[in-house]
CSV table of C-alpha atoms and ligand atoms in Angstrom, one decimal:
chain,number,residue,atom,x,y,z
A,213,THR,CA,-4.3,17.6,-33.2
A,214,VAL,CA,-0.7,18.2,-34.1
A,215,PRO,CA,0.2,16.2,-37.2
A,216,ALA,CA,2.7,13.3,-36.6
A,217,MET,CA,5.7,15.4,-37.0
A,218,ARG,CA,9.1,14.6,-35.6
A,219,ARG,CA,9.2,15.2,-31.9
A,220,PRO,CA,12.0,17.4,-30.7
A,221,ARG,CA,14.8,15.0,-29.6
A,222,LEU,CA,17.4,15.3,-26.9
A,223,ASP,CA,20.0,16.8,-29.1
A,224,ASN,CA,17.5,19.4,-30.5
A,225,SER,CA,16.3,20.4,-27.2
A,226,VAL,CA,19.8,20.7,-25.8
A,227,ARG,CA,20.7,22.8,-28.8
A,228,LEU,CA,17.6,24.9,-28.1
A,229,PHE,CA,19.1,25.8,-24.8
A,230,THR,CA,22.9,25.8,-25.3
A,231,GLN,CA,23.1,29.4,-26.6
A,232,GLY,CA,21.5,30.6,-23.4
A,233,TYR,CA,19.3,33.6,-22.6
A,234,ALA,CA,20.8,35.8,-25.4
A,235,TRP,CA,19.9,33.3,-28.2
A,236,LEU,CA,16.6,34.9,-29.3
A,237,PRO,CA,17.5,38.5,-28.3
A,238,ASP,CA,20.7,38.3,-30.4
A,239,LYS,CA,18.8,36.9,-33.4
A,240,ARG,CA,16.2,39.7,-33.1
A,241,ARG,CA,18.9,42.3,-33.1
A,242,ALA,CA,20.7,40.7,-36.1
A,243,LEU,CA,17.5,40.5,-38.1
A,244,GLY,CA,16.1,43.9,-36.9
A,245,ARG,CA,12.7,42.1,-36.3
A,246,ARG,CA,10.6,41.1,-33.4
A,247,THR,CA,9.9,37.6,-34.9
A,248,VAL,CA,12.7,35.3,-35.7
A,249,PRO,CA,12.1,32.2,-37.8
A,250,THR,CA,14.7,29.5,-37.3
A,251,ARG,CA,15.1,25.7,-37.5
A,252,LEU,CA,16.2,23.0,-35.1
A,253,GLY,CA,17.1,19.7,-36.5
A,254,GLY,CA,14.5,20.1,-39.3
A,255,LEU,CA,11.8,21.5,-37.1
A,256,PRO,CA,10.7,25.1,-37.9
A,257,VAL,CA,10.9,27.3,-34.8
A,258,PHE,CA,9.6,30.8,-34.4
A,259,GLY,CA,10.8,33.0,-31.6
A,260,ILE,CA,8.3,35.7,-30.8
A,261,GLU,CA,8.3,38.5,-28.2
A,262,GLY,CA,6.1,41.3,-26.9
A,263,PRO,CA,2.7,41.6,-25.3
A,264,GLU,CA,0.8,41.0,-28.5
A,265,ALA,CA,3.0,38.0,-29.2
A,266,ALA,CA,2.2,36.7,-25.8
A,267,ARG,CA,-1.5,37.1,-26.4
A,268,PHE,CA,-1.1,35.2,-29.7
A,269,LEU,CA,0.7,32.3,-28.1
A,270,TYR,CA,-1.8,31.8,-25.3
A,271,ASP,CA,-4.6,31.2,-27.7
A,272,GLU,CA,-5.0,27.4,-28.1
A,273,ASP,CA,-6.0,27.8,-31.7
A,274,HIS,CA,-2.4,29.0,-32.3
A,275,VAL,CA,-0.2,27.0,-29.9
A,276,ARG,CA,-0.8,23.8,-27.9
A,277,ARG,CA,1.4,22.1,-25.3
A,278,ALA,CA,0.7,18.4,-26.0
A,279,HIS,CA,3.7,16.8,-27.8
A,280,ALA,CA,5.5,20.1,-27.5
A,281,ILE,CA,7.6,19.7,-24.4
A,282,PRO,CA,10.8,17.8,-25.1
A,283,GLU,CA,11.3,14.6,-23.3
A,284,PRO,CA,14.5,15.7,-21.6
A,285,VAL,CA,12.5,18.6,-20.0
A,286,GLN,CA,9.7,16.4,-18.9
A,287,GLY,CA,12.1,13.8,-17.5
A,288,THR,CA,13.7,16.4,-15.3
A,289,LEU,CA,11.8,19.7,-14.7
A,290,PHE,CA,8.1,19.0,-15.1
A,291,GLY,CA,7.6,15.2,-14.9
A,292,LYS,CA,5.5,13.1,-17.3
A,293,GLY,CA,1.8,13.6,-17.3
A,294,ALA,CA,2.2,17.1,-15.7
A,295,VAL,CA,-0.3,19.9,-16.0
A,296,HIS,CA,2.3,21.7,-18.2
A,297,THR,CA,1.6,19.2,-21.0
A,298,LEU,CA,-2.2,19.3,-21.1
A,299,ASP,CA,-4.5,21.3,-23.3
A,300,GLY,CA,-8.2,22.3,-23.3
A,301,HIS,CA,-10.7,20.8,-20.9
A,302,GLU,CA,-8.1,18.4,-19.4
A,303,HIS,CA,-5.8,21.3,-18.6
A,304,ARG,CA,-8.6,23.4,-17.1
A,305,VAL,CA,-9.7,20.6,-14.7
A,306,ARG,CA,-6.1,19.9,-13.6
A,307,LYS,CA,-5.3,23.6,-13.4
A,308,ALA,CA,-8.2,24.3,-11.1
A,309,MET,CA,-6.5,22.1,-8.5
A,310,PHE,CA,-3.4,24.3,-8.6
A,311,VAL,CA,-5.4,27.5,-8.6
A,312,ALA,CA,-7.3,26.4,-5.5
A,313,LEU,CA,-4.1,25.3,-3.7
A,314,LEU,CA,-1.9,28.3,-4.6
A,315,MET,CA,-3.9,31.4,-5.5
A,316,ASP,CA,-5.6,32.0,-2.2
A,317,ASP,CA,-4.2,34.5,0.3
A,318,ASP,CA,-5.4,32.5,3.2
A,319,ARG,CA,-3.2,29.6,2.0
A,320,ILE,CA,-0.3,31.8,1.1
A,321,ALA,CA,0.0,33.5,4.5
A,322,PRO,CA,0.8,30.3,6.5
A,323,LEU,CA,3.4,29.4,3.9
A,324,VAL,CA,5.1,32.8,4.2
A,325,GLU,CA,5.0,32.4,8.0
A,326,GLY,CA,6.6,29.0,7.8
A,327,VAL,CA,9.3,30.2,5.5
A,328,THR,CA,10.3,33.2,7.6
A,329,ALA,CA,10.2,31.1,10.8
A,330,ALA,CA,12.5,28.5,9.1
A,331,TRP,CA,14.8,31.4,8.0
A,332,ASP,CA,15.0,32.8,11.5
A,333,ALA,CA,15.7,29.4,13.0
A,334,ALA,CA,18.6,28.9,10.5
A,335,VAL,CA,20.4,32.3,11.1
A,336,PRO,CA,22.2,31.3,14.4
A,337,GLY,CA,23.7,28.3,12.6
A,338,TRP,CA,25.0,30.6,9.8
A,339,VAL,CA,26.5,32.9,12.4
A,340,ARG,CA,28.4,29.9,13.9
A,341,ARG,CA,29.9,29.0,10.6
A,342,GLU,CA,32.9,30.7,8.9
A,343,GLN,CA,30.8,31.4,5.8
A,344,VAL,CA,27.7,30.1,4.0
A,345,VAL,CA,26.5,29.8,0.4
A,346,LEU,CA,23.2,31.7,0.3
A,347,PHE,CA,21.7,29.7,-2.5
A,348,GLU,CA,22.3,26.4,-0.6
A,349,GLU,CA,21.0,27.7,2.7
A,350,ALA,CA,17.9,29.3,1.1
A,351,ARG,CA,16.9,26.0,-0.5
A,352,VAL,CA,17.0,24.1,2.8
A,353,VAL,CA,14.9,26.8,4.5
A,354,LEU,CA,12.4,26.6,1.6
A,355,THR,CA,12.3,22.8,1.6
A,356,ARG,CA,11.6,22.6,5.3
A,357,ALA,CA,8.8,25.2,5.1
A,358,VAL,CA,7.1,24.0,1.9
A,359,CYS,CA,7.1,20.3,3.0
A,360,ASP,CA,5.6,21.2,6.3
A,361,TRP,CA,3.0,23.5,4.7
A,362,ALA,CA,2.1,20.9,2.0
A,363,GLY,CA,1.7,18.0,4.5
A,364,VAL,CA,4.7,16.1,3.3
A,365,PRO,CA,6.5,14.5,6.3
A,366,LEU,CA,10.2,15.3,6.2
A,367,PRO,CA,12.6,14.2,9.0
A,368,GLU,CA,14.8,17.1,10.1
A,369,ASP,CA,18.0,15.6,8.9
A,370,GLU,CA,16.7,14.7,5.4
A,371,ALA,CA,16.0,18.3,4.4
A,372,PRO,CA,19.4,19.1,2.9
A,373,ALA,CA,19.3,16.0,0.7
A,374,VAL,CA,15.7,16.7,-0.4
A,375,ALA,CA,16.6,20.3,-1.1
A,376,ARG,CA,19.6,19.2,-3.2
A,377,ASP,CA,17.3,16.9,-5.3
A,378,LEU,CA,14.6,19.6,-5.8
A,379,THR,CA,17.1,22.2,-7.1
A,380,ALA,CA,18.8,19.5,-9.2
A,381,LEU,CA,15.5,19.0,-11.1
A,382,VAL,CA,15.7,22.7,-12.2
A,383,ASP,CA,19.4,22.8,-12.7
A,384,GLY,CA,19.5,19.9,-15.1
A,385,PHE,CA,16.7,20.4,-17.6
A,386,ALA,CA,18.6,22.5,-20.2
A,387,THR,CA,21.8,20.5,-20.5
A,388,GLY,CA,22.8,17.0,-21.8
A,389,GLY,CA,25.7,16.6,-19.4
A,390,PRO,CA,26.1,15.3,-15.8
A,391,ARG,CA,23.7,17.8,-14.4
A,392,HIS,CA,21.0,16.4,-16.6
A,393,TRP,CA,21.6,12.8,-15.4
A,394,ARG,CA,21.7,14.0,-11.8
A,395,ALA,CA,18.3,15.6,-12.4
A,396,ARG,CA,16.8,12.4,-13.8
A,397,ARG,CA,18.0,10.4,-10.8
A,398,ALA,CA,16.6,13.0,-8.4
A,399,ARG,CA,13.3,12.8,-10.2
A,400,GLY,CA,13.2,9.0,-10.0
A,401,ARG,CA,13.9,9.2,-6.2
A,402,ARG,CA,11.4,11.9,-5.4
A,403,GLU,CA,8.6,10.6,-7.5
A,404,ALA,CA,8.9,7.2,-5.8
A,405,TRP,CA,8.9,8.9,-2.4
A,406,LEU,CA,5.8,11.0,-3.0
A,407,ALA,CA,3.9,8.2,-4.9
A,408,ARG,CA,4.3,6.1,-1.9
A,409,LEU,CA,3.0,8.9,0.3
A,410,VAL,CA,-0.1,9.3,-1.9
A,411,ASP,CA,-0.7,5.5,-1.8
A,412,ASP,CA,-0.4,5.5,2.0
A,413,VAL,CA,-2.7,8.5,2.4
A,414,ARG,CA,-5.3,6.8,0.2
A,415,SER,CA,-5.1,3.5,2.0
A,416,GLY,CA,-5.1,5.2,5.5
A,417,ALA,CA,-1.6,3.9,6.2
A,418,ALA,CA,-0.5,7.6,6.5
A,419,THR,CA,-2.4,10.7,7.5
A,420,THR,CA,-2.1,14.2,6.2
A,421,PRO,CA,-3.9,17.3,7.4
A,422,GLN,CA,-7.3,17.8,5.8
A,423,GLY,CA,-7.1,20.3,3.0
A,424,SER,CA,-3.2,20.1,2.8
A,425,VAL,CA,-1.6,20.0,-0.7
A,426,VAL,CA,-1.1,16.2,-0.3
A,427,ASP,CA,-4.7,15.7,0.7
A,428,VAL,CA,-6.1,17.7,-2.2
A,429,VAL,CA,-3.8,16.1,-4.8
A,430,ALA,CA,-4.6,12.6,-3.5
A,431,ARG,CA,-8.3,13.2,-3.7
A,432,HIS,CA,-8.3,15.2,-6.9
A,433,ARG,CA,-10.5,13.9,-9.8
A,434,ASP,CA,-9.2,14.6,-13.3
A,435,ALA,CA,-11.3,15.4,-16.4
A,436,ASP,CA,-12.1,11.6,-16.7
A,437,GLY,CA,-13.6,11.6,-13.2
A,438,GLU,CA,-10.8,9.3,-11.9
A,439,HIS,CA,-8.2,9.9,-9.2
A,440,LEU,CA,-4.7,10.6,-10.5
A,441,ASP,CA,-2.4,7.7,-11.0
A,442,PRO,CA,-0.1,7.8,-7.9
A,443,HIS,CA,2.9,8.6,-10.1
A,444,VAL,CA,1.1,11.5,-11.7
A,445,ALA,CA,0.0,12.7,-8.3
A,446,ALA,CA,3.7,12.6,-7.2
A,447,VAL,CA,4.6,14.6,-10.4
A,448,GLU,CA,2.0,17.3,-9.4
A,449,LEU,CA,3.1,17.3,-5.8
A,450,LEU,CA,6.6,17.9,-7.0
A,451,ASN,CA,5.2,20.7,-9.3
A,452,VAL,CA,4.2,22.6,-6.1
A,453,ILE,CA,7.2,21.8,-3.9
A,454,ARG,CA,10.0,22.0,-6.5
A,455,PRO,CA,9.2,25.5,-7.8
A,456,THR,CA,8.7,26.8,-4.3
A,457,VAL,CA,12.2,25.6,-3.4
A,458,ALA,CA,13.4,27.2,-6.7
A,459,ILE,CA,12.6,30.6,-5.2
A,460,SER,CA,16.2,30.1,-3.8
A,461,TRP,CA,17.5,31.3,-7.2
A,462,PHE,CA,15.7,34.6,-6.7
A,463,VAL,CA,17.0,34.8,-3.1
A,464,ALA,CA,20.6,34.4,-4.4
A,465,PHE,CA,19.9,37.0,-7.0
A,466,SER,CA,18.6,39.3,-4.3
A,467,GLY,CA,21.9,38.8,-2.5
A,468,HIS,CA,23.7,39.7,-5.7
A,469,ALA,CA,21.6,42.8,-6.2
A,470,LEU,CA,22.3,44.0,-2.6
A,471,VAL,CA,26.0,43.7,-3.3
A,472,ARG,CA,25.9,45.5,-6.6
A,473,TRP,CA,23.4,48.2,-5.5
A,474,PRO,CA,24.0,48.6,-1.8
A,475,ARG,CA,22.0,51.8,-1.7
A,476,TYR,CA,18.8,49.8,-1.6
A,477,ARG,CA,19.8,47.8,1.5
A,478,LYS,CA,18.4,50.2,4.1
A,479,GLN,CA,15.1,50.7,2.3
A,480,LEU,CA,14.5,47.0,1.8
A,481,ALA,CA,15.5,46.3,5.5
A,482,GLY,CA,12.9,48.8,6.5
A,483,GLY,CA,10.3,46.3,5.5
A,484,ASP,CA,7.8,48.6,3.7
A,485,PRO,CA,5.6,46.0,2.0
A,486,ALA,CA,5.2,48.1,-1.2
A,487,PHE,CA,9.0,48.4,-1.6
A,488,ALA,CA,9.5,44.7,-0.8
A,489,GLU,CA,7.0,43.8,-3.5
A,490,ALA,CA,8.6,46.1,-6.0
A,491,TRP,CA,12.0,44.5,-5.2
A,492,ALA,CA,10.5,41.1,-5.9
A,493,HIS,CA,9.1,42.2,-9.2
A,494,GLU,CA,12.4,43.8,-10.3
A,495,VAL,CA,14.4,40.7,-9.3
A,496,ARG,CA,12.1,38.5,-11.3
A,497,ARG,CA,12.2,40.9,-14.3
A,498,PHE,CA,15.9,41.7,-14.3
A,499,TYR,CA,17.6,38.4,-13.5
A,500,PRO,CA,17.6,35.5,-15.9
A,501,PHE,CA,15.6,32.4,-14.9
A,502,ALA,CA,12.9,30.8,-17.1
A,503,PRO,CA,14.3,31.5,-20.6
A,504,PHE,CA,11.2,31.0,-22.8
A,505,ILE,CA,8.0,29.0,-23.0
A,506,GLY,CA,6.3,27.5,-25.9
A,507,GLY,CA,4.3,24.9,-27.8
A,508,ARG,CA,3.4,23.8,-31.2
A,509,ALA,CA,1.0,25.2,-33.8
A,510,PRO,CA,-2.0,22.8,-34.2
A,511,GLN,CA,-2.6,24.2,-37.7
A,512,ALA,CA,-1.0,26.7,-40.0
A,513,VAL,CA,-1.2,30.2,-38.6
A,514,GLU,CA,0.1,33.7,-39.4
A,515,TRP,CA,2.0,35.8,-37.1
A,516,ASP,CA,3.8,39.1,-37.8
A,517,GLY,CA,3.9,38.4,-41.5
A,518,GLU,CA,5.3,34.9,-41.0
A,519,ARG,CA,3.4,31.7,-42.1
A,520,ILE,CA,3.8,29.3,-39.2
A,521,PRO,CA,3.2,25.8,-40.5
A,522,ALA,CA,1.3,23.2,-38.6
A,523,GLY,CA,3.6,21.4,-36.1
A,524,ALA,CA,6.1,24.2,-35.9
A,525,MET,CA,7.4,25.2,-32.5
A,526,VAL,CA,6.5,28.7,-31.3
A,527,LEU,CA,8.6,30.2,-28.4
A,528,LEU,CA,7.8,33.3,-26.4
A,529,ASP,CA,11.1,34.9,-25.3
A,530,LEU,CA,10.4,35.6,-21.6
A,531,TYR,CA,13.9,36.9,-20.8
A,532,GLY,CA,13.8,39.0,-24.0
A,533,GLN,CA,10.4,40.5,-23.2
A,534,ASP,CA,11.5,41.4,-19.7
A,535,HIS,CA,14.4,43.3,-21.2
A,536,ASP,CA,12.4,45.0,-24.1
A,537,ALA,CA,13.3,48.7,-24.1
A,538,ASP,CA,9.8,49.5,-25.6
A,539,LEU,CA,8.3,48.1,-22.4
A,540,TRP,CA,10.8,49.0,-19.8
A,541,GLY,CA,12.7,52.0,-21.1
A,542,ASP,CA,16.0,51.2,-19.3
A,543,PRO,CA,15.7,47.4,-19.2
A,544,TYR,CA,19.3,46.8,-18.1
A,545,THR,CA,19.1,49.1,-15.1
A,546,PHE,CA,18.1,47.4,-11.9
A,547,ARG,CA,15.6,49.8,-10.5
A,548,PRO,CA,12.8,48.5,-8.2
A,549,GLU,CA,11.3,52.0,-8.1
A,550,ARG,CA,10.0,51.4,-11.6
A,551,PHE,CA,7.3,49.2,-10.0
A,552,LEU,CA,6.4,52.0,-7.5
A,553,ASP,CA,6.3,54.9,-10.0
A,554,ARG,CA,4.0,53.2,-12.5
A,555,GLU,CA,0.8,55.1,-13.4
A,556,ARG,CA,-1.1,51.9,-14.1
A,557,GLU,CA,-1.1,48.3,-13.0
A,558,ILE,CA,1.3,45.9,-14.7
A,559,GLY,CA,-0.6,44.5,-17.7
A,560,ALA,CA,-1.3,40.7,-17.8
A,561,PHE,CA,0.9,40.4,-20.9
A,562,GLU,CA,3.8,42.7,-19.9
A,563,LEU,CA,5.9,41.3,-17.1
A,564,VAL,CA,6.5,37.7,-18.0
A,565,PRO,CA,9.1,35.9,-15.9
A,566,GLN,CA,6.4,33.3,-15.0
A,567,GLY,CA,4.3,33.5,-18.2
A,568,ALA,CA,1.5,35.8,-19.2
A,569,GLY,CA,-2.3,36.2,-19.4
A,570,ASP,CA,-4.7,34.6,-17.0
A,571,PRO,CA,-3.3,31.7,-14.9
A,572,ARG,CA,-6.8,30.4,-14.1
A,573,THR,CA,-7.5,29.5,-17.7
A,574,ASN,CA,-4.1,29.3,-19.5
A,575,HIS,CA,-0.6,27.9,-18.6
A,576,ARG,CA,0.6,31.0,-16.7
A,577,CYS,CA,2.3,30.1,-13.5
A,578,PRO,CA,-0.2,29.7,-10.6
A,579,GLY,CA,2.7,30.2,-8.2
A,580,GLU,CA,3.3,33.9,-8.9
A,581,GLN,CA,1.7,35.3,-5.8
A,582,VAL,CA,3.5,32.6,-3.7
A,583,THR,CA,6.8,33.6,-5.4
A,584,VAL,CA,6.3,37.4,-4.8
A,585,ALA,CA,5.1,36.9,-1.2
A,586,VAL,CA,7.9,34.5,-0.2
A,587,LEU,CA,10.6,36.4,-2.1
A,588,SER,CA,9.6,39.8,-0.6
A,589,ALA,CA,9.6,38.3,2.9
A,590,LEU,CA,13.0,36.7,2.5
A,591,ALA,CA,14.6,39.7,0.7
A,592,VAL,CA,13.7,41.9,3.7
A,593,ARG,CA,15.3,39.4,6.1
A,594,LEU,CA,18.3,39.1,3.8
A,595,ALA,CA,18.7,42.9,3.8
A,596,ARG,CA,18.6,42.8,7.7
A,597,LEU,CA,21.4,40.3,8.0
A,598,ASP,CA,24.7,41.8,9.2
A,599,VAL,CA,27.1,40.3,6.6
A,600,GLU,CA,30.5,40.6,5.1
A,601,VAL,CA,30.8,39.6,1.4
A,602,PRO,CA,34.1,37.7,0.9
A,603,GLU,CA,36.0,37.9,-2.5
A,604,GLN,CA,34.2,35.6,-4.8
A,605,ASP,CA,33.1,35.1,-8.4
A,606,LEU,CA,29.8,37.1,-8.7
A,607,ARG,CA,29.6,36.7,-12.5
A,608,ILE,CA,26.3,35.4,-13.9
A,609,SER,CA,26.7,33.6,-17.2
A,610,LEU,CA,23.9,34.2,-19.7
A,611,ARG,CA,25.0,31.0,-21.5
A,612,ARG,CA,24.1,28.7,-18.6
A,613,ILE,CA,20.4,27.9,-18.1
A,614,PRO,CA,19.4,28.3,-15.3
A,615,ALA,CA,21.8,31.1,-14.5
A,616,LEU,CA,23.1,31.8,-11.0
A,617,PRO,CA,26.0,33.9,-9.6
A,618,ALA,CA,29.0,31.6,-10.1
A,619,SER,CA,29.8,31.5,-6.3
A,620,GLY,CA,26.2,30.8,-5.3
A,621,MET,CA,26.6,34.0,-3.1
A,622,VAL,CA,29.0,33.4,-0.3
A,623,LEU,CA,28.2,35.4,2.9
A,624,ARG,CA,29.9,35.7,6.3
A,625,VAL,CA,26.9,36.2,8.6
A,626,HIS,CA,27.5,38.0,11.9
A,627,GLY,CA,23.9,38.3,13.0
A,628,THR,CA,20.7,40.2,12.3
A,629,SER,CA,20.7,44.0,12.5
A,630,GLY,CA,18.1,46.7,11.9
B,118,HEM,C1,4.2,27.3,-14.8
B,118,HEM,C2,8.0,30.1,-13.8
B,118,HEM,C3,7.4,29.5,-9.1
B,118,HEM,C4,3.9,26.3,-10.0
B,118,HEM,C5,5.3,28.2,-14.9
B,118,HEM,C6,5.7,28.7,-16.1
B,118,HEM,C7,6.8,29.5,-15.9
B,118,HEM,C8,7.0,29.5,-14.5
B,118,HEM,C9,7.6,30.3,-16.9
B,118,HEM,C10,5.2,28.3,-17.5
B,118,HEM,C11,4.2,29.3,-18.0
B,118,HEM,C12,3.6,28.9,-19.3
B,118,HEM,O1,4.0,27.8,-19.9
B,118,HEM,O2,2.8,29.6,-19.9
B,118,HEM,C13,8.2,30.1,-12.5
B,118,HEM,C14,9.3,30.8,-11.8
B,118,HEM,C15,9.1,30.6,-10.5
B,118,HEM,C16,7.9,29.8,-10.3
B,118,HEM,C17,10.4,31.6,-12.5
B,118,HEM,C18,10.0,31.1,-9.4
B,118,HEM,C19,10.6,30.3,-8.6
B,118,HEM,C20,6.3,28.6,-8.9
B,118,HEM,C21,5.8,28.3,-7.7
B,118,HEM,C22,4.8,27.3,-7.9
B,118,HEM,C23,4.7,27.1,-9.4
B,118,HEM,C24,6.2,28.8,-6.3
B,118,HEM,C25,3.9,26.6,-7.0
B,118,HEM,C26,3.9,26.8,-5.7
B,118,HEM,C27,3.8,26.2,-11.4
B,118,HEM,C28,2.9,25.3,-12.1
B,118,HEM,C29,2.9,25.6,-13.4
B,118,HEM,C30,3.9,26.7,-13.6
B,118,HEM,C31,2.0,24.2,-11.4
B,118,HEM,C32,2.2,24.9,-14.6
B,118,HEM,C33,1.0,25.7,-15.0
B,118,HEM,C34,0.2,25.2,-16.2
B,118,HEM,O3,0.8,24.5,-17.0
B,118,HEM,O4,-1.0,25.5,-16.3
B,118,HEM,N1,6.0,28.7,-13.9
B,118,HEM,N2,7.4,29.6,-11.5
B,118,HEM,N3,5.7,28.0,-9.9
B,118,HEM,N4,4.4,27.0,-12.3
B,118,HEM,FE1,5.8,28.4,-11.9
C-alpha cells in the first residue's frame, strides 16, 4: 500500500492543472529529456511520456490509483468510489461491468443509431434559429440519445438542463474557481437523481429494460459479492453517461477542423467509413482534451535513470505523447490521412487520448470504440450541414483545461446538403 504520505490537496491539484496542456511538454523541452522530475507542494511528481513510459505506468507494481486521484477531481469528474480509483482484483471486477456494457459492437450500434436520429431530429430546429452554438447543441443531442440507450428516463424538456450539468462535471475538474463549484453542485444533483433511480429499479418502483446500463449497474456484484451502494451505482452510471456527452468536445473540435481545413469537408461528407474513422482518430490525437493520467508509486521504482520514491506521483503526458514527433513525424499538422496511410495497426501504447494498453485489464478507457463510432457518425453529419460560419473567436487556449474553441463553434445552419 502507499505509505501515509500527504494527499494532494486542492491547491496542489489546481496548480497541477493551471499551466495547462503545455506544462509537461515545455518542461521536457527545457530539460532536453523525456522524463521530468518536479514537485508540487512537497510531493515529488514525475512527468513521463512515450510508449515505453506508458507500458511502465500501467504496471501496478509501479503505479496505483488508490489515494492518487485528488479529491477535487473525484468530487467533480469521476465521483467517489469510482472505477478510476480502484486497483487489482477490485478494479478488475468493476471494470468487467464496463467492458460488458461498452465494448460490444452489438451494444454500440443502437447507441450510434440513437445519436444520429437525435441529431437528424434537431437539425430543423437549428435551421429555424438565427445561429446555434455547436458544442451546446451536440451535448443535448448526446444526452437525449445516451439516456434513452442506457435506460435512464429523461423527460423531453429536461434534456438541456441535464446536458449542462453533465458537461459542467468535465468543465470544472481542473480549476478552483466558479466552474469548479458549479461542477460540484451538478454532481450532487445528478448523483441524487440516479441513486433514486437505482433504488426504484431495485425495489420494483421503476422499471428499466432488461440488459440496459441501468439494469446491469443496479444488479452488478462487486469483488465483495455485494451490490453497489446506490450512490456508487449512481457514480458509475454517470461514468457512462457523462463521458458519452463529453464527445460534444470532439464534435466542436471537428467543427473547428472543418473551418480551418475546409478541403476535407467533401471527403468527410462522402461518408466513407474508413475516412470517418481516420478523422475521429486525428481529432482525438490533435486536439487537447484529457491532459494526463497518473497514480502513485506503491514502492520505490526506477524509470529512465530516475529514482521514483514510494508515494511519488507519476503522470503520463497524454497530450504530449499525442504530439511526440518521434511517433507522429509532423504532430502539429492536422492530417487524418496519417491513419489511412499507416503500414501497421496503431500500437496499444501509441495513440493515447483515452489512455493506453489493454482496457479489459487496466484503466484504459472502455469507451474508446463508443467515442470513435459516435464521433465518426456525427462528424459525417456535421460535414453534410449547409452552414455559414459567422465571425467569432476560434482560438483554443492551451492554458484552459478542458480546452474548447472560445466561441463554442457558432454556426448558421441552412439545412443539410450532400
Ligand atoms: C477512463 C478519456 C469517452 C468511460 C478514461 C481515461 C481517459 C479517458 C484519459 C483514463 C485512462 C487511464 O486512467 O488509464 C476519454 C475521452 C473521451 C472518453 C477523452 C471522449 C469523450 C468515454 C466514454 C465512456 C468512457 C464514451 C463510456 C461510454 C470511461 C470509464 C473510464 C474511463 C468508465 C474508467 C476506466 C478505468 O478506470 O478502468 N477515459 N474517455 N469514456 N473512461 Fe473514458
